[in-house]
GROMACS .gro file of C-alpha atoms in nm:
model
  297
    1MET     CA    1  11.556 -12.864  -3.013
    2GLU     CA    2  11.683 -12.603  -2.814
    3ASN     CA    3  12.101 -12.683  -2.680
    4PHE     CA    4  12.118 -12.738  -2.338
    5ASP     CA    5  12.513 -12.730  -2.406
    6ASN     CA    6  12.587 -12.525  -2.064
    7LEU     CA    7  12.321 -12.737  -1.812
    8SER     CA    8  12.619 -12.928  -1.691
    9LYS     CA    9  12.799 -12.568  -1.601
   10TYR     CA   10  12.563 -12.466  -1.406
   11LYS     CA   11  12.547 -12.717  -1.093
   12ILE     CA   12  12.957 -12.571  -1.071
   13PHE     CA   13  12.808 -12.205  -1.147
   14PHE     CA   14  12.558 -12.253  -0.879
   15ALA     CA   15  12.812 -12.400  -0.653
   16VAL     CA   16  13.069 -12.096  -0.687
   17ALA     CA   17  12.797 -11.814  -0.658
   18GLU     CA   18  12.685 -11.998  -0.308
   19CYS     CA   19  13.019 -12.034  -0.185
   20LYS     CA   20  13.144 -11.700  -0.291
   21SER     CA   21  13.479 -11.867  -0.356
   22ILE     CA   22  13.626 -12.130  -0.661
   23SER     CA   23  13.787 -12.274  -0.384
   24LYS     CA   24  13.520 -12.336  -0.196
   25ALA     CA   25  13.282 -12.512  -0.430
   26ALA     CA   26  13.550 -12.709  -0.574
   27ALA     CA   27  13.539 -12.851  -0.198
   28LYS     CA   28  13.201 -12.920  -0.161
   29LEU     CA   29  13.184 -13.083  -0.506
   30TYR     CA   30  13.465 -13.303  -0.486
   31ILE     CA   31  13.671 -13.141  -0.811
   32SER     CA   32  13.962 -12.976  -0.872
   33GLN     CA   33  13.984 -12.563  -0.850
   34PRO     CA   34  14.154 -12.599  -1.151
   35ALA     CA   35  13.840 -12.757  -1.336
   36VAL     CA   36  13.602 -12.572  -1.178
   37SER     CA   37  13.809 -12.190  -1.271
   38ILE     CA   38  13.774 -12.391  -1.624
   39THR     CA   39  13.415 -12.466  -1.647
   40ILE     CA   40  13.347 -12.091  -1.579
   41LYS     CA   41  13.547 -11.921  -1.864
   42LYS     CA   42  13.336 -12.209  -2.086
   43LEU     CA   43  13.024 -12.054  -1.978
   44GLU     CA   44  13.122 -11.701  -2.008
   45ASP     CA   45  13.240 -11.750  -2.296
   46ASN     CA   46  12.931 -11.935  -2.367
   47LEU     CA   47  12.697 -11.665  -2.280
   48ASN     CA   48  12.980 -11.358  -2.376
   49THR     CA   49  12.952 -11.146  -2.062
   50THR     CA   50  13.088 -11.199  -1.745
   51LEU     CA   51  12.939 -11.354  -1.427
   52PHE     CA   52  13.208 -11.298  -1.167
   53PHE     CA   53  13.429 -11.026  -1.042
   54ARG     CA   54  13.764 -11.198  -0.887
   55LYS     CA   55  13.873 -11.089  -0.559
   56SER     CA   56  14.169 -11.126  -0.312
   57LYS     CA   57  13.895 -11.344  -0.066
   58GLY     CA   58  13.669 -11.514  -0.352
   59VAL     CA   59  13.427 -11.395  -0.641
   60GLU     CA   60  13.102 -11.180  -0.652
   61LEU     CA   61  12.853 -11.242  -0.882
   62THR     CA   62  12.817 -10.916  -1.177
   63GLU     CA   63  12.459 -10.807  -1.235
   64ASN     CA   64  12.459 -11.043  -1.517
   65GLY     CA   65  12.560 -11.319  -1.268
   66ARG     CA   66  12.327 -11.182  -1.018
   67LYS     CA   67  12.036 -11.235  -1.274
   68LEU     CA   68  12.154 -11.597  -1.437
   69TYR     CA   69  12.190 -11.728  -1.028
   70ASP     CA   70  11.816 -11.632  -0.943
   71ASN     CA   71  11.694 -11.801  -1.255
   72VAL     CA   72  11.912 -12.104  -1.165
   73LYS     CA   73  11.863 -12.125  -0.858
   74LYS     CA   74  11.442 -12.109  -0.923
   75ALA     CA   75  11.521 -12.394  -1.192
   76PHE     CA   76  11.737 -12.617  -0.961
   77ASN     CA   77  11.432 -12.549  -0.716
   78ILE     CA   78  11.164 -12.661  -0.894
   79LEU     CA   79  11.351 -12.944  -1.011
   80SER     CA   80  11.355 -13.084  -0.656
   81ASP     CA   81  10.998 -13.037  -0.591
   82THR     CA   82  10.950 -13.228  -0.889
   83GLU     CA   83  11.147 -13.494  -0.723
   84ASP     CA   84  11.011 -13.454  -0.411
   85GLN     CA   85  10.658 -13.486  -0.565
   86MET     CA   86  10.694 -13.842  -0.737
   87ARG     CA   87  10.870 -13.950  -0.435
   88LEU     CA   88  10.594 -13.886  -0.208
   89ALA     CA   89  10.320 -13.955  -0.474
   90GLN     CA   90  10.279 -14.292  -0.388
   91ASN     CA   91  10.191 -14.152  -0.026
   92GLY     CA   92   9.987 -13.861   0.026
   93GLY     CA   93  10.210 -13.618  -0.131
   94TYR     CA   94  10.402 -13.274   0.129
   95LEU     CA   95  10.298 -12.966   0.203
   96ARG     CA   96  10.571 -12.685   0.380
   97ILE     CA   97  10.461 -12.445   0.549
   98ALA     CA   98  10.567 -12.106   0.692
   99ALA     CA   99  10.420 -11.856   0.997
  100SER     CA  100  10.562 -11.683   1.229
  101SER     CA  101  10.536 -11.845   1.658
  102VAL     CA  102  10.250 -11.635   1.782
  103LEU     CA  103  10.012 -11.713   1.400
  104CYS     CA  104  10.083 -12.070   1.448
  105LYS     CA  105  10.027 -12.118   1.779
  106TYR     CA  106   9.698 -11.958   1.708
  107PHE     CA  107   9.573 -11.989   1.417
  108LEU     CA  108   9.752 -12.284   1.215
  109MET     CA  109   9.761 -12.542   1.493
  110PRO     CA  110   9.332 -12.560   1.429
  111TYR     CA  111   9.408 -12.626   1.095
  112LEU     CA  112   9.719 -12.874   1.113
  113LYS     CA  113   9.496 -13.094   1.387
  114LYS     CA  114   9.200 -13.146   1.094
  115PHE     CA  115   9.482 -13.164   0.799
  116THR     CA  116   9.690 -13.449   0.974
  117SER     CA  117   9.330 -13.659   1.110
  118LEU     CA  118   9.191 -13.628   0.730
  119TYR     CA  119   9.514 -13.704   0.567
  120PRO     CA  120   9.787 -13.896   0.782
  121ASP     CA  121   9.999 -13.983   0.519
  122THR     CA  122  10.086 -13.671   0.324
  123GLU     CA  123  10.405 -13.508   0.468
  124ILE     CA  124  10.480 -13.173   0.636
  125SER     CA  125  10.707 -12.949   0.746
  126ILE     CA  126  10.650 -12.618   0.916
  127THR     CA  127  10.930 -12.346   0.947
  128CYS     CA  128  10.871 -12.102   1.267
  129THR     CA  129  10.982 -11.760   1.192
  130SER     CA  130  10.876 -11.372   1.134
  131SER     CA  131  10.590 -11.299   0.881
  132SER     CA  132  10.812 -11.091   0.643
  133ILE     CA  133  11.055 -11.394   0.635
  134ALA     CA  134  10.752 -11.599   0.557
  135CYS     CA  135  10.608 -11.496   0.238
  136SER     CA  136  11.009 -11.419   0.099
  137LEU     CA  137  11.045 -11.834   0.155
  138MET     CA  138  10.725 -11.838  -0.057
  139GLU     CA  139  10.864 -11.643  -0.284
  140GLN     CA  140  11.168 -11.836  -0.328
  141GLY     CA  141  10.991 -12.146  -0.347
  142GLU     CA  142  11.116 -12.321  -0.075
  143ILE     CA  143  10.774 -12.360   0.091
  144ASP     CA  144  10.426 -12.426   0.012
  145LEU     CA  145  10.173 -12.196   0.212
  146ALA     CA  146  10.284 -11.915   0.449
  147LEU     CA  147  10.061 -11.764   0.706
  148ALA     CA  148  10.101 -11.406   0.721
  149ALA     CA  149   9.924 -11.053   0.774
  150LYS     CA  150   9.798 -10.956   0.388
  151PRO     CA  151  10.085 -10.766   0.220
  152GLU     CA  152   9.996 -10.421   0.039
  153LYS     CA  153  10.170 -10.605  -0.283
  154LEU     CA  154  10.105 -10.956  -0.347
  155GLY     CA  155  10.371 -10.944  -0.610
  156THR     CA  156  10.345 -11.327  -0.741
  157ALA     CA  157  10.118 -11.459  -0.431
  158MET     CA  158   9.770 -11.549  -0.466
  159TYR     CA  159   9.588 -11.499  -0.148
  160HIS     CA  160   9.342 -11.668   0.076
  161PRO     CA  161   9.195 -11.498   0.370
  162LEU     CA  162   9.148 -11.599   0.666
  163GLY     CA  163   8.973 -11.292   0.901
  164VAL     CA  164   9.081 -10.996   1.084
  165ILE     CA  165   9.281 -10.963   1.355
  166GLU     CA  166   9.265 -10.635   1.620
  167TYR     CA  167   9.511 -10.487   1.829
  168ILE     CA  168   9.480 -10.354   2.174
  169PHE     CA  169   9.706 -10.219   2.444
  170VAL     CA  170   9.678 -10.366   2.767
  171CYS     CA  171   9.766 -10.365   3.147
  172THR     CA  172   9.698 -10.482   3.470
  173PRO     CA  173   9.426 -10.278   3.699
  174ALA     CA  174   9.672 -10.183   3.916
  175TYR     CA  175   9.951 -10.065   3.657
  176ARG     CA  176   9.627  -9.845   3.497
  177ASP     CA  177   9.571  -9.731   3.865
  178LYS     CA  178   9.998  -9.610   3.900
  179LEU     CA  179   9.960  -9.422   3.605
  180ASN     CA  180   9.685  -9.178   3.744
  181CYS     CA  181   9.625  -9.024   3.446
  182ASP     CA  182   9.351  -9.068   3.123
  183ASN     CA  183   9.408  -9.318   2.819
  184GLU     CA  184   9.564  -9.020   2.546
  185THR     CA  185   9.829  -8.954   2.809
  186ILE     CA  186   9.928  -9.325   2.906
  187PHE     CA  187  10.167  -9.323   2.614
  188GLU     CA  188  10.366  -9.016   2.759
  189ARG     CA  189  10.364  -9.177   3.123
  190GLY     CA  190  10.355  -9.578   3.085
  191LYS     CA  191  10.604  -9.826   2.993
  192ILE     CA  192  10.507  -9.886   2.582
  193ILE     CA  193  10.570 -10.236   2.574
  194LEU     CA  194  10.571 -10.307   2.165
  195LEU     CA  195  10.726 -10.588   1.919
  196ASP     CA  196  11.074 -10.520   1.753
  197LYS     CA  197  11.072 -10.268   1.458
  198ASP     CA  198  11.116 -10.534   1.195
  199ASN     CA  199  10.798 -10.696   1.288
  200VAL     CA  200  10.498 -10.641   1.056
  201SER     CA  201  10.296 -10.579   1.315
  202ARG     CA  202  10.474 -10.324   1.436
  203LYS     CA  203  10.536 -10.145   1.158
  204HIS     CA  204  10.144 -10.149   1.166
  205LEU     CA  205  10.151 -10.005   1.478
  206ASN     CA  206  10.393  -9.744   1.393
  207TYR     CA  207  10.183  -9.625   1.129
  208TYR     CA  208   9.892  -9.585   1.382
  209TYR     CA  209  10.155  -9.391   1.584
  210ALA     CA  210  10.237  -9.154   1.261
  211GLN     CA  211   9.835  -9.124   1.195
  212ASN     CA  212   9.730  -8.958   1.536
  213ARG     CA  213  10.075  -8.772   1.597
  214ILE     CA  214  10.137  -9.056   1.885
  215LYS     CA  215  10.535  -9.007   2.035
  216PRO     CA  216  10.569  -9.298   2.332
  217LEU     CA  217  10.850  -9.215   2.540
  218HIS     CA  218  10.932  -9.513   2.709
  219ILE     CA  219  10.940  -9.781   2.532
  220LEU     CA  220  11.012 -10.182   2.570
  221GLU     CA  221  11.092 -10.382   2.302
  222VAL     CA  222  11.074 -10.772   2.256
  223ASN     CA  223  11.068 -11.022   1.959
  224GLU     CA  224  10.735 -11.281   2.094
  225MET     CA  225  10.414 -11.145   2.135
  226ASP     CA  226  10.355 -11.409   2.433
  227MET     CA  227  10.620 -11.201   2.579
  228LEU     CA  228  10.417 -10.899   2.504
  229ILE     CA  229  10.119 -11.044   2.693
  230GLU     CA  230  10.337 -11.220   2.978
  231PHE     CA  231  10.487 -10.850   3.050
  232ALA     CA  232  10.134 -10.712   3.051
  233LYS     CA  233  10.011 -11.018   3.318
  234ILE     CA  234  10.300 -10.970   3.587
  235GLY     CA  235  10.194 -10.553   3.578
  236ILE     CA  236  10.587 -10.450   3.369
  237GLY     CA  237  10.366 -10.154   3.150
  238VAL     CA  238  10.134 -10.121   2.886
  239SER     CA  239  10.152 -10.402   2.564
  240CYS     CA  240  10.004 -10.378   2.246
  241VAL     CA  241   9.851 -10.744   2.157
  242VAL     CA  242   9.560 -10.918   1.954
  243LYS     CA  243   9.260 -10.888   2.147
  244GLN     CA  244   9.169 -11.246   2.061
  245PHE     CA  245   9.471 -11.357   2.200
  246VAL     CA  246   9.369 -11.222   2.567
  247LYS     CA  247   9.007 -11.258   2.535
  248GLN     CA  248   9.003 -11.520   2.863
  249GLU     CA  249   9.263 -11.228   3.026
  250LEU     CA  250   9.015 -10.985   2.947
  251VAL     CA  251   8.700 -11.195   3.102
  252ALA     CA  252   8.856 -11.262   3.424
  253GLY     CA  253   9.038 -10.869   3.463
  254SER     CA  254   9.385 -10.946   3.557
  255LEU     CA  255   9.408 -10.729   3.197
  256ILE     CA  256   9.190 -10.428   3.088
  257GLU     CA  257   9.182 -10.268   2.745
  258ILE     CA  258   9.295  -9.903   2.681
  259LYS     CA  259   8.995  -9.773   2.542
  260LEU     CA  260   9.186  -9.500   2.260
  261SER     CA  261   9.004  -9.222   2.051
  262GLU     CA  262   9.093  -9.356   1.796
  263PRO     CA  263   9.096  -9.742   1.742
  264ILE     CA  264   9.417  -9.937   1.570
  265SER     CA  265   9.287 -10.036   1.242
  266SER     CA  266   9.235 -10.411   1.225
  267CYS     CA  267   9.515 -10.600   1.087
  268GLU     CA  268   9.402 -10.896   0.782
  269ILE     CA  269   9.595 -11.223   0.785
  270GLY     CA  270   9.534 -11.533   0.535
  271PHE     CA  271   9.772 -11.798   0.369
  272LEU     CA  272   9.941 -11.690   0.046
  273TYR     CA  273  10.142 -11.902  -0.179
  274HIS     CA  274  10.276 -11.837  -0.527
  275HIS     CA  275  10.039 -11.885  -0.818
  276ARG     CA  276  10.305 -11.925  -1.098
  277LYS     CA  277  10.482 -12.264  -0.940
  278PRO     CA  278  10.336 -12.582  -1.024
  279MET     CA  279  10.016 -12.620  -0.756
  280ASN     CA  280  10.069 -12.836  -0.499
  281GLU     CA  281   9.706 -13.019  -0.450
  282ASN     CA  282   9.819 -13.035  -0.083
  283ILE     CA  283   9.738 -12.643  -0.076
  284LEU     CA  284   9.402 -12.631  -0.155
  285LYS     CA  285   9.287 -12.899   0.077
  286PHE     CA  286   9.456 -12.727   0.383
  287MET     CA  287   9.306 -12.454   0.284
  288ASN     CA  288   8.969 -12.572   0.257
  289ILE     CA  289   8.913 -12.789   0.546
  290GLN     CA  290   8.742 -12.658   0.801
  291PRO     CA  291   8.935 -12.674   1.160
  292ASP     CA  292   8.690 -12.789   1.478
  293ALA     CA  293   8.818 -12.545   1.697
  294LEU     CA  294   8.946 -12.194   1.518
  295LEU     CA  295   8.976 -11.872   1.720
  296GLN     CA  296   8.689 -11.654   1.641
  297MET     CA  297   8.838 -11.364   1.474
   0.00000   0.00000   0.00000
């Protein structure tokens, strides 16, 4: 039988690490500040290490403190997940999903529509955030499923592919005529509308620029794919968008594609989930359904 004498102390340790302050942790836990200090000291003595650096305006985790914090957080998340599963087991369980707003709109929505019709008792929560944060939340165990571009390194994640998305540059016919240059010179003359630098799609495009020695001179940055499309449609400039998202505009002729001698490589997207966590059975149910109106890729 293992010795679990420190279990009761981890809640207080975790609160201090989160609050970065003994006094704030004491207030949060409704216990006295001396009680918190004594508990942390006993935990450090039991583990024969220093967990916090004491500073004039709070505390900061040491290297060993950070290791303990990371594992305590994981343990608390597992316990929380288990409690949620037990509370919801008598119904349909739960499923927590994260995706960027654009992937949610164009790819996740058909899955949600079909899943909720098949499993109406399942509790679903959706977090709209960047793809990179969605993957981070999945790694931390705060969500069950992330919809995102396939990472270069999967780490602890399992990957379920959906397909590929194709990036192209588009603008209005009028803006194209206004530039009055060949397609390769557009990056020098035109206003190029791109997602911000932290976006996964922008990083993919930056790699394309580097490979082809392209240096856009006039860049306008936005943080949503829908804004890229709308700005292109009103003739502000040339936007780099996902081709599947502007099919109707291309067919109608309100937008035209700028044909490049070297096309941008496609990007694979899919669902990611943590293979080391206890499997939420709703993950497999969700990934294996066949949406009625999934956007063709």
